[in-house]
């Protein structure tokens, strides 16, 4: 179940005029759909202290971030640039989380300066805070469950003992005790073990695991754990036969677990999420036009977008984005690969797709590009990233990022030249 019928209808109604006015390719985002998902999220967790911090990396466009801020979302950031974007969208202080890895002192300083809730990913980061900056009164720790994690597969965030993320669970309590001695008065815990999951099990494991750690930490340090961040990773159905994640059922399970956690008068930690994909993924589409139909051993529809505009199919062998040809329905069909223009075989948006027989100029819609789409774009072979458009609920369409030009690509070559002189008195081998 890729793009919703409602988005498809809204998009198809305006698409000919939009293609005519703005040209292709472009990513287009459905403001109405994004708003509806924000409301759905809020309803699913009604009755508990819960907030979603949108993972800025998924769709770092200020127009989208402002829309999310209006719906009450906070922002999860992982770099100073993302903090800048979140602040530009109106976020202040604790509206922002800073969840980074291998974090430098300069980046920590930026997060402290913004007032963001910092998630420490390693003991070394706590040392940097203590030795070179300041240790905030409220501090979160990212936990790595190690062998405790049940299950395996694509949808876990890698083998826990092989990833670089998080504080090993068996060292967590000691680290929290040290942090308390350094002035931390309340703790947050963070764990993210799932990526693009359609079932709630990994997230419920995360909640159970963190609730247990919270009890241990409170007993050992005498300080409360006031927030549990269950990470992102809630998936969306990219393939037509897949069913969406059942968020209301998951919300009910979270409520039940929190209620069962000790006596009724015990304070419960706030629940946080930092989903990207779930919030905006289904509400974006990449619109591209056929440049060449090529019949070789396979048949190819060459299009004017490719991995520069949407990296996921090239990066992950299992990634799938549904592709439709809204104005070519009714024609005979054939099986084609949809390819871009890079000198790379992986530059293929879709493989073995059953589509109407396409001709030059036909419009294709690549579904579910609203998260980790444009954001992962790049410039290899000098092809700029495409424009981004916003489809507003009234049917108007706004350009919210222009396409990159050659000047953009060459901008970093224009600067005051600098040259470090060769060391004097040294023989340079020739
Ligand atoms: C990437 C990432 C997210 C967002 O992931 P989604 O799959 O878009 O929900 C959230 N938190 C962290 C730490 C991440 O690395």
CSV table of C-alpha atoms and ligand atoms in Angstrom, one decimal:
chain,number,residue,atom,x,y,z
A,1,UNK,CA,0.0,0.0,0.0
A,2,UNK,CA,2.3,2.8,-1.2
A,3,UNK,CA,0.9,6.4,-1.7
A,4,UNK,CA,-2.5,6.9,-0.2
A,5,UNK,CA,-5.5,7.2,-2.6
A,6,UNK,CA,-6.2,10.7,-1.3
A,7,UNK,CA,-2.6,11.9,-2.1
A,8,UNK,CA,-2.7,10.2,-5.5
A,9,UNK,CA,-6.0,12.0,-6.3
A,10,UNK,CA,-4.7,15.3,-5.1
A,11,UNK,CA,-1.5,14.9,-7.0
A,12,UNK,CA,-2.9,13.6,-10.2
A,13,UNK,CA,-5.4,16.6,-10.4
A,14,UNK,CA,-2.6,19.1,-10.4
A,15,UNK,CA,0.2,17.1,-12.0
A,16,UNK,CA,0.0,18.2,-15.7
A,17,UNK,CA,0.0,21.9,-14.7
A,18,UNK,CA,2.8,21.4,-12.2
A,19,UNK,CA,5.0,19.5,-14.7
A,20,UNK,CA,4.3,22.2,-17.3
A,21,UNK,CA,5.1,25.1,-14.8
A,22,UNK,CA,8.1,23.7,-12.9
A,23,UNK,CA,9.5,21.0,-15.3
A,24,UNK,CA,10.8,17.7,-14.1
A,25,UNK,CA,12.2,16.1,-12.0
A,26,UNK,CA,11.0,17.1,-8.6
A,27,UNK,CA,10.0,15.8,-5.2
A,28,UNK,CA,6.6,16.9,-4.1
A,29,UNK,CA,5.2,16.7,-0.6
A,30,UNK,CA,1.6,16.6,0.4
A,31,UNK,CA,1.0,19.0,3.3
A,32,UNK,CA,-2.5,17.6,4.0
A,33,UNK,CA,-1.2,14.0,4.3
A,34,UNK,CA,1.7,15.1,6.6
A,35,UNK,CA,-0.7,16.9,8.8
A,36,UNK,CA,-3.0,13.9,9.0
A,37,UNK,CA,-0.1,11.6,10.1
A,38,UNK,CA,0.9,14.1,12.8
A,39,UNK,CA,-2.7,14.0,14.2
A,40,UNK,CA,-2.8,10.2,13.9
A,41,UNK,CA,0.5,10.0,15.9
A,42,UNK,CA,-0.9,12.3,18.6
A,43,UNK,CA,-4.1,10.4,18.9
A,44,UNK,CA,-2.3,7.0,19.2
A,45,UNK,CA,-0.5,8.2,22.3
A,46,UNK,CA,-3.2,10.2,23.9
A,47,UNK,CA,-3.3,10.0,27.6
A,48,UNK,CA,0.5,9.6,28.1
A,49,UNK,CA,3.2,12.2,28.2
A,50,UNK,CA,4.6,11.5,24.7
A,51,UNK,CA,6.2,13.7,22.0
A,52,UNK,CA,7.5,13.0,18.5
A,53,UNK,CA,10.8,14.7,17.6
A,54,UNK,CA,11.0,14.5,13.8
A,55,UNK,CA,14.3,13.2,12.6
A,56,UNK,CA,15.4,16.3,10.6
A,57,UNK,CA,17.8,14.2,8.4
A,58,UNK,CA,14.8,12.5,6.8
A,59,UNK,CA,13.5,15.7,5.1
A,60,UNK,CA,15.5,18.8,6.0
A,61,UNK,CA,13.4,21.4,4.2
A,62,UNK,CA,12.4,24.4,6.4
A,63,UNK,CA,8.9,24.6,4.8
A,64,UNK,CA,8.2,21.0,5.9
A,65,UNK,CA,9.8,21.6,9.3
A,66,UNK,CA,7.6,24.6,9.9
A,67,UNK,CA,4.6,22.6,9.0
A,68,UNK,CA,5.6,19.9,11.5
A,69,UNK,CA,6.3,22.5,14.2
A,70,UNK,CA,2.8,23.9,13.8
A,71,UNK,CA,1.6,20.4,14.5
A,72,UNK,CA,3.5,20.4,17.8
A,73,UNK,CA,6.4,18.2,16.8
A,74,UNK,CA,9.9,18.6,18.2
A,75,UNK,CA,13.0,17.9,16.2
A,76,UNK,CA,15.7,15.3,16.5
A,77,UNK,CA,19.0,16.5,15.2
A,78,UNK,CA,22.4,15.0,14.7
A,79,UNK,CA,24.6,17.9,13.5
A,80,UNK,CA,24.9,21.7,13.9
A,81,UNK,CA,23.4,22.2,10.5
A,82,UNK,CA,20.3,20.3,11.6
A,83,UNK,CA,20.1,22.4,14.8
A,84,UNK,CA,20.2,25.5,12.6
A,85,UNK,CA,17.3,24.1,10.5
A,86,UNK,CA,15.3,23.2,13.6
A,87,UNK,CA,15.8,26.6,15.1
A,88,UNK,CA,14.8,28.3,11.8
A,89,UNK,CA,11.6,26.3,12.0
A,90,UNK,CA,10.9,27.9,15.4
A,91,UNK,CA,12.2,25.2,17.7
A,92,UNK,CA,13.8,26.4,21.0
A,93,UNK,CA,15.6,24.5,23.7
A,94,UNK,CA,13.9,21.3,24.6
A,95,UNK,CA,12.0,21.2,21.4
A,96,UNK,CA,15.2,19.7,20.1
A,97,UNK,CA,17.0,16.5,20.8
A,98,UNK,CA,20.6,16.1,19.7
A,99,UNK,CA,21.3,12.4,19.0
A,100,UNK,CA,24.7,12.1,17.3
A,101,UNK,CA,27.5,9.6,17.3
A,102,UNK,CA,31.2,10.1,17.3
A,103,UNK,CA,30.4,13.7,18.5
A,104,UNK,CA,33.1,16.4,18.5
A,105,UNK,CA,33.4,19.0,21.2
A,106,UNK,CA,32.4,21.7,18.7
A,107,UNK,CA,29.2,19.9,17.9
A,108,UNK,CA,28.4,19.3,21.5
A,109,UNK,CA,29.0,23.0,22.2
A,110,UNK,CA,26.5,23.8,19.4
A,111,UNK,CA,23.9,21.5,21.0
A,112,UNK,CA,24.5,23.0,24.4
A,113,UNK,CA,24.2,26.5,23.0
A,114,UNK,CA,20.9,25.6,21.4
A,115,UNK,CA,19.6,24.2,24.7
A,116,UNK,CA,18.8,20.8,23.0
A,117,UNK,CA,18.4,17.6,25.0
A,118,UNK,CA,21.7,15.8,24.4
A,119,UNK,CA,21.9,12.1,24.0
A,120,UNK,CA,25.3,10.8,24.9
A,121,UNK,CA,26.3,7.9,22.7
A,122,UNK,CA,29.5,6.9,24.4
A,123,UNK,CA,31.5,7.4,27.6
A,124,UNK,CA,34.0,9.5,25.6
A,125,UNK,CA,31.3,12.0,24.9
A,126,UNK,CA,30.5,12.4,28.6
A,127,UNK,CA,34.3,12.9,29.1
A,128,UNK,CA,34.3,15.7,26.5
A,129,UNK,CA,31.3,17.4,28.2
A,130,UNK,CA,33.0,17.1,31.6
A,131,UNK,CA,36.5,18.1,30.6
A,132,UNK,CA,35.9,20.7,28.0
A,133,UNK,CA,32.3,22.0,28.2
A,134,UNK,CA,29.6,21.7,30.8
A,135,UNK,CA,27.6,18.8,32.0
A,136,UNK,CA,23.9,19.7,31.7
A,137,UNK,CA,21.5,18.9,34.5
A,138,UNK,CA,19.4,16.7,32.3
A,139,UNK,CA,21.3,14.2,30.1
A,140,UNK,CA,20.2,11.2,28.1
A,141,UNK,CA,22.2,8.1,27.3
A,142,UNK,CA,21.9,6.0,24.2
A,143,UNK,CA,21.8,2.3,25.2
A,144,UNK,CA,23.1,-0.6,23.2
A,145,UNK,CA,21.5,-3.9,24.4
A,146,UNK,CA,24.2,-6.1,23.0
A,147,UNK,CA,23.3,-9.8,23.1
A,148,UNK,CA,20.0,-9.1,24.9
A,149,UNK,CA,18.4,-8.1,21.6
A,150,UNK,CA,16.1,-10.9,20.3
A,151,UNK,CA,15.7,-11.6,16.6
A,152,UNK,CA,17.8,-10.6,13.6
A,153,UNK,CA,17.4,-9.4,10.0
A,154,UNK,CA,17.4,-6.5,7.7
A,155,UNK,CA,15.2,-4.5,9.9
A,156,UNK,CA,17.3,-4.3,12.9
A,157,UNK,CA,19.8,-1.5,13.0
A,158,UNK,CA,22.6,-4.0,12.5
A,159,UNK,CA,24.2,-6.5,14.9
A,160,UNK,CA,24.2,-4.6,18.2
A,161,UNK,CA,27.7,-5.7,19.1
A,162,UNK,CA,29.0,-4.7,15.7
A,163,UNK,CA,27.5,-1.2,15.5
A,164,UNK,CA,29.2,1.9,16.8
A,165,UNK,CA,26.0,3.1,18.6
A,166,UNK,CA,25.3,3.4,22.2
A,167,UNK,CA,26.6,2.6,25.7
A,168,UNK,CA,26.9,-1.2,26.3
A,169,UNK,CA,23.9,-2.0,28.6
A,170,UNK,CA,26.1,-3.6,31.3
A,171,UNK,CA,28.1,-0.3,31.7
A,172,UNK,CA,25.1,2.0,31.8
A,173,UNK,CA,24.4,2.1,35.5
A,174,UNK,CA,28.0,2.9,36.4
A,175,UNK,CA,28.1,5.6,33.8
A,176,UNK,CA,24.9,7.1,35.1
A,177,UNK,CA,26.4,7.1,38.6
A,178,UNK,CA,29.4,9.0,37.3
A,179,UNK,CA,27.2,11.4,35.4
A,180,UNK,CA,25.3,12.1,38.7
A,181,UNK,CA,28.6,12.8,40.4
A,182,UNK,CA,29.3,15.3,37.6
A,183,UNK,CA,26.0,17.1,38.3
A,184,UNK,CA,23.4,15.3,36.3
A,185,UNK,CA,20.1,15.5,38.2
A,186,UNK,CA,17.8,13.6,35.8
A,187,UNK,CA,18.4,11.0,33.1
A,188,UNK,CA,16.9,10.2,29.8
A,189,UNK,CA,17.5,6.8,28.1
A,190,UNK,CA,17.5,6.2,24.3
A,191,UNK,CA,17.6,3.1,22.3
A,192,UNK,CA,17.0,2.5,18.6
A,193,UNK,CA,17.3,-1.1,17.4
A,194,UNK,CA,14.8,-1.1,14.5
A,195,UNK,CA,14.8,0.4,11.1
A,196,UNK,CA,11.7,0.5,8.9
A,197,UNK,CA,9.8,-2.1,10.9
A,198,UNK,CA,6.1,-2.8,10.2
A,199,UNK,CA,5.5,-4.8,13.4
A,200,UNK,CA,5.8,-3.3,17.0
A,201,UNK,CA,7.9,-6.1,18.6
A,202,UNK,CA,11.3,-4.4,18.4
A,203,UNK,CA,9.9,-1.2,19.8
A,204,UNK,CA,8.1,-2.9,22.6
A,205,UNK,CA,11.3,-4.8,23.4
A,206,UNK,CA,13.0,-1.4,23.5
A,207,UNK,CA,10.4,0.0,25.9
A,208,UNK,CA,10.6,-3.0,28.2
A,209,UNK,CA,14.3,-3.0,28.2
A,210,UNK,CA,14.6,0.7,29.0
A,211,UNK,CA,11.9,0.6,31.7
A,212,UNK,CA,14.0,-2.1,33.4
A,213,UNK,CA,17.2,-0.1,33.0
A,214,UNK,CA,15.3,3.0,34.4
A,215,UNK,CA,14.4,1.1,37.6
A,216,UNK,CA,18.0,0.0,38.0
A,217,UNK,CA,19.4,3.5,37.4
A,218,UNK,CA,16.9,5.1,39.8
A,219,UNK,CA,17.8,2.6,42.5
A,220,UNK,CA,21.6,3.0,42.0
A,221,UNK,CA,21.8,6.7,41.6
A,222,UNK,CA,18.8,8.1,43.5
A,223,UNK,CA,18.0,10.2,40.5
A,224,UNK,CA,14.9,9.8,38.3
A,225,UNK,CA,14.8,8.7,34.7
A,226,UNK,CA,12.4,11.2,33.3
A,227,UNK,CA,12.3,10.3,29.6
A,228,UNK,CA,12.6,7.2,27.4
A,229,UNK,CA,13.4,7.8,23.7
A,230,UNK,CA,12.4,4.8,21.7
A,231,UNK,CA,14.1,6.1,18.6
A,232,UNK,CA,12.7,6.2,15.0
A,233,UNK,CA,12.4,3.2,12.8
A,234,UNK,CA,8.6,2.8,12.5
A,235,UNK,CA,8.2,1.6,9.0
A,236,UNK,CA,5.9,2.4,6.1
A,237,UNK,CA,4.6,0.0,3.5
A,238,UNK,CA,6.7,0.6,0.4
A,239,UNK,CA,5.3,-2.5,-1.4
A,240,UNK,CA,1.7,-2.7,-2.5
A,241,UNK,CA,1.0,-5.9,-0.5
A,242,UNK,CA,2.4,-4.6,2.8
A,243,UNK,CA,0.2,-3.5,5.6
A,244,UNK,CA,0.8,-0.3,7.5
A,245,UNK,CA,2.3,-0.3,11.1
A,246,UNK,CA,-0.6,-0.4,13.6
A,247,UNK,CA,0.1,2.7,15.5
A,248,UNK,CA,-3.1,2.8,17.6
A,249,UNK,CA,-2.5,-0.8,18.8
A,250,UNK,CA,1.2,0.1,19.6
A,251,UNK,CA,0.0,3.2,21.5
A,252,UNK,CA,-2.3,1.1,23.6
A,253,UNK,CA,0.5,-1.4,24.3
A,254,UNK,CA,2.8,1.5,25.4
A,255,UNK,CA,0.1,2.8,27.7
A,256,UNK,CA,-0.4,-0.6,29.2
A,257,UNK,CA,3.3,-1.2,29.9
A,258,UNK,CA,3.7,2.2,31.5
A,259,UNK,CA,0.6,1.6,33.7
A,260,UNK,CA,2.1,-1.8,34.8
A,261,UNK,CA,5.4,-0.2,35.7
A,262,UNK,CA,5.3,-0.2,39.5
A,263,UNK,CA,2.6,1.4,41.8
A,264,UNK,CA,0.2,4.0,40.5
A,265,UNK,CA,1.8,6.9,42.3
A,266,UNK,CA,5.2,6.2,40.8
A,267,UNK,CA,6.2,9.0,38.3
A,268,UNK,CA,6.4,7.6,34.7
A,269,UNK,CA,9.1,8.7,32.3
A,270,UNK,CA,7.9,10.7,29.3
A,271,UNK,CA,8.0,8.8,26.0
A,272,UNK,CA,9.8,10.3,23.0
A,273,UNK,CA,10.1,9.2,19.5
A,274,UNK,CA,12.3,10.4,16.7
A,275,UNK,CA,10.7,9.0,13.6
A,276,UNK,CA,11.4,10.5,10.2
A,277,UNK,CA,10.1,8.0,7.7
A,278,UNK,CA,6.7,7.4,9.4
A,279,UNK,CA,5.9,11.1,9.5
A,280,UNK,CA,6.7,12.2,6.0
A,281,UNK,CA,7.8,9.1,3.9
A,282,UNK,CA,4.4,8.3,2.3
A,283,UNK,CA,3.6,11.9,1.7
A,284,UNK,CA,6.3,12.6,-0.9
A,285,UNK,CA,6.7,11.5,-4.5
A,286,UNK,CA,9.5,11.9,-7.0
A,287,UNK,CA,8.0,13.0,-10.4
A,288,UNK,CA,10.2,12.3,-13.4
A,289,UNK,CA,9.7,12.0,-17.2
A,290,UNK,CA,10.9,9.4,-19.6
A,291,UNK,CA,13.9,10.6,-21.7
A,292,UNK,CA,14.5,7.3,-23.7
A,293,UNK,CA,12.8,4.0,-24.1
A,294,UNK,CA,15.6,1.5,-24.8
A,295,UNK,CA,15.2,-2.1,-25.8
A,296,UNK,CA,18.3,-4.3,-25.3
A,297,UNK,CA,18.4,-7.6,-23.5
A,298,UNK,CA,16.2,-5.9,-21.0
A,299,UNK,CA,13.9,-3.0,-21.7
A,300,UNK,CA,14.7,0.2,-20.0
A,301,UNK,CA,12.8,3.4,-19.4
A,302,UNK,CA,15.5,6.0,-19.0
A,303,UNK,CA,14.2,8.9,-16.9
A,304,UNK,CA,15.4,12.4,-16.0
A,305,UNK,CA,15.9,11.5,-12.4
A,306,UNK,CA,18.0,8.8,-10.8
A,307,UNK,CA,20.1,7.9,-7.7
A,308,UNK,CA,21.1,11.5,-7.4
A,309,UNK,CA,17.5,12.3,-6.5
A,310,UNK,CA,16.7,9.1,-4.8
A,311,UNK,CA,19.5,7.0,-3.4
A,312,UNK,CA,17.7,4.2,-1.6
A,313,UNK,CA,17.2,1.7,-4.4
A,314,UNK,CA,20.9,2.0,-5.3
A,315,UNK,CA,22.1,1.8,-1.7
A,316,UNK,CA,20.0,-1.0,-0.3
A,317,UNK,CA,19.4,-4.0,-2.4
A,318,UNK,CA,16.0,-4.7,-0.7
A,319,UNK,CA,14.7,-1.1,-1.0
A,320,UNK,CA,11.6,-0.8,-3.2
A,321,UNK,CA,9.7,2.3,-4.4
A,322,UNK,CA,6.5,1.8,-6.2
A,323,UNK,CA,6.4,3.4,-9.6
A,324,UNK,CA,3.3,4.4,-11.6
A,325,UNK,CA,2.6,6.1,-14.9
A,326,UNK,CA,-0.7,8.0,-14.1
A,327,UNK,CA,-1.3,9.3,-17.6
A,328,UNK,CA,-0.4,6.1,-19.5
A,329,UNK,CA,-2.8,3.7,-18.0
A,330,UNK,CA,-4.9,1.7,-20.5
A,331,UNK,CA,-1.9,1.1,-22.8
A,332,UNK,CA,-0.4,-2.3,-23.3
A,333,UNK,CA,2.0,-3.3,-20.6
A,334,UNK,CA,5.6,-4.5,-20.5
A,335,UNK,CA,8.3,-5.2,-17.9
A,336,UNK,CA,11.0,-2.6,-17.7
A,337,UNK,CA,13.8,-1.3,-15.5
A,338,UNK,CA,13.6,2.4,-14.7
A,339,UNK,CA,17.1,3.9,-14.9
A,340,UNK,CA,18.8,7.2,-14.5
A,341,UNK,CA,21.8,8.7,-16.4
A,342,UNK,CA,24.7,8.0,-14.1
A,343,UNK,CA,27.6,5.7,-15.4
A,344,UNK,CA,26.6,3.3,-12.6
A,345,UNK,CA,24.6,0.1,-13.0
A,346,UNK,CA,23.0,0.7,-9.6
A,347,UNK,CA,21.4,3.9,-10.9
A,348,UNK,CA,18.1,2.1,-11.2
A,349,UNK,CA,14.9,3.4,-9.5
A,350,UNK,CA,13.0,0.2,-10.3
A,351,UNK,CA,13.7,-3.3,-11.6
A,352,UNK,CA,11.3,-5.6,-13.5
A,353,UNK,CA,8.4,-3.2,-13.2
A,354,UNK,CA,5.1,-4.0,-14.9
A,355,UNK,CA,4.3,-0.6,-16.5
A,356,UNK,CA,2.3,0.6,-19.5
A,357,UNK,CA,4.5,0.8,-22.6
A,358,UNK,CA,6.2,4.1,-22.1
A,359,UNK,CA,7.2,6.8,-24.6
A,360,UNK,CA,9.5,9.8,-24.4
A,361,UNK,CA,7.9,12.5,-22.3
A,362,UNK,CA,5.7,10.2,-20.2
A,363,UNK,CA,5.4,11.2,-16.6
A,364,UNK,CA,6.3,8.6,-13.9
A,365,UNK,CA,5.6,8.9,-10.2
A,366,UNK,CA,8.0,7.2,-7.8
A,367,UNK,CA,6.2,6.7,-4.5
A,368,UNK,CA,7.1,7.2,-0.9
A,369,UNK,CA,10.1,9.6,-1.3
A,370,UNK,CA,9.1,11.9,1.5
A,371,UNK,CA,11.8,10.6,3.8
A,372,UNK,CA,15.5,9.9,3.1
A,373,UNK,CA,14.8,10.9,-0.5
A,374,UNK,CA,16.1,14.3,-1.6
A,375,UNK,CA,18.1,14.4,1.7
A,376,UNK,CA,20.4,11.6,0.6
A,377,UNK,CA,21.0,13.2,-2.8
A,378,UNK,CA,24.4,13.9,-4.1
A,379,UNK,CA,26.2,15.4,-7.1
A,380,UNK,CA,28.2,12.7,-8.7
A,381,UNK,CA,28.9,13.5,-12.4
A,382,UNK,CA,27.7,17.0,-11.9
A,383,UNK,CA,24.0,16.2,-11.8
A,384,UNK,CA,22.4,18.6,-9.3
A,385,UNK,CA,19.8,17.5,-6.9
A,386,UNK,CA,16.2,18.3,-8.1
A,387,UNK,CA,13.7,20.9,-6.9
A,388,UNK,CA,11.3,20.3,-4.1
A,389,UNK,CA,7.6,21.3,-4.2
A,390,UNK,CA,4.9,21.5,-1.6
A,391,UNK,CA,1.3,20.6,-2.5
A,392,UNK,CA,-0.9,22.6,-0.2
A,393,UNK,CA,-4.3,21.5,1.0
A,394,UNK,CA,-6.0,24.1,-1.3
A,395,UNK,CA,-4.4,22.5,-4.4
A,396,UNK,CA,-1.8,25.3,-4.8
A,397,UNK,CA,1.8,24.1,-5.3
A,398,UNK,CA,4.8,26.0,-4.0
A,399,UNK,CA,8.5,25.7,-4.9
A,400,UNK,CA,10.3,25.1,-1.6
A,401,UNK,CA,13.7,24.4,-3.0
A,402,UNK,CA,15.0,25.1,-6.5
A,403,UNK,CA,17.0,22.7,-8.5
A,404,UNK,CA,20.8,22.9,-8.2
A,405,UNK,CA,22.6,24.6,-10.9
A,406,UNK,CA,26.2,24.4,-12.3
A,407,UNK,CA,27.0,27.5,-10.2
A,408,UNK,CA,25.9,25.6,-7.0
A,409,UNK,CA,28.2,22.7,-8.0
A,410,UNK,CA,31.1,25.0,-8.6
A,411,UNK,CA,30.6,27.3,-5.7
A,412,UNK,CA,33.2,25.6,-3.5
A,413,UNK,CA,35.8,26.2,-6.2
A,414,UNK,CA,35.4,30.0,-5.8
A,415,UNK,CA,37.4,31.2,-2.8
A,416,UNK,CA,40.5,33.1,-1.9
A,417,UNK,CA,43.3,30.8,-2.8
A,418,UNK,CA,45.6,29.7,0.0
A,419,UNK,CA,48.9,27.9,-0.2
A,420,UNK,CA,51.1,26.4,2.5
A,421,UNK,CA,54.8,27.0,1.5
A,422,UNK,CA,57.0,24.0,1.2
A,423,UNK,CA,59.1,23.5,4.4
A,424,UNK,CA,62.3,25.5,4.0
A,425,UNK,CA,65.6,23.7,3.8
A,426,UNK,CA,64.0,20.4,2.9
A,427,UNK,CA,64.9,18.4,-0.2
A,428,UNK,CA,61.8,17.6,-2.2
A,429,UNK,CA,62.2,14.3,-4.0
A,430,UNK,CA,61.8,14.7,-7.7
B,1,LIG,C1,17.9,7.8,11.2
B,1,LIG,C2,17.5,7.9,12.6
B,1,LIG,C3,16.2,8.2,13.0
B,1,LIG,C4,15.1,8.3,12.0
B,1,LIG,O1,14.8,7.1,11.4
B,1,LIG,P1,13.5,6.8,10.6
B,1,LIG,O2,13.7,5.4,10.0
B,1,LIG,O3,13.4,7.8,9.5
B,1,LIG,O4,12.4,6.8,11.5
B,1,LIG,C5,15.9,8.4,14.3
B,1,LIG,N1,16.9,8.4,15.2
B,1,LIG,C6,18.2,8.1,14.9
B,1,LIG,C7,19.2,8.0,16.0
B,1,LIG,C8,18.5,7.8,13.6
B,1,LIG,O5,19.8,7.5,13.3
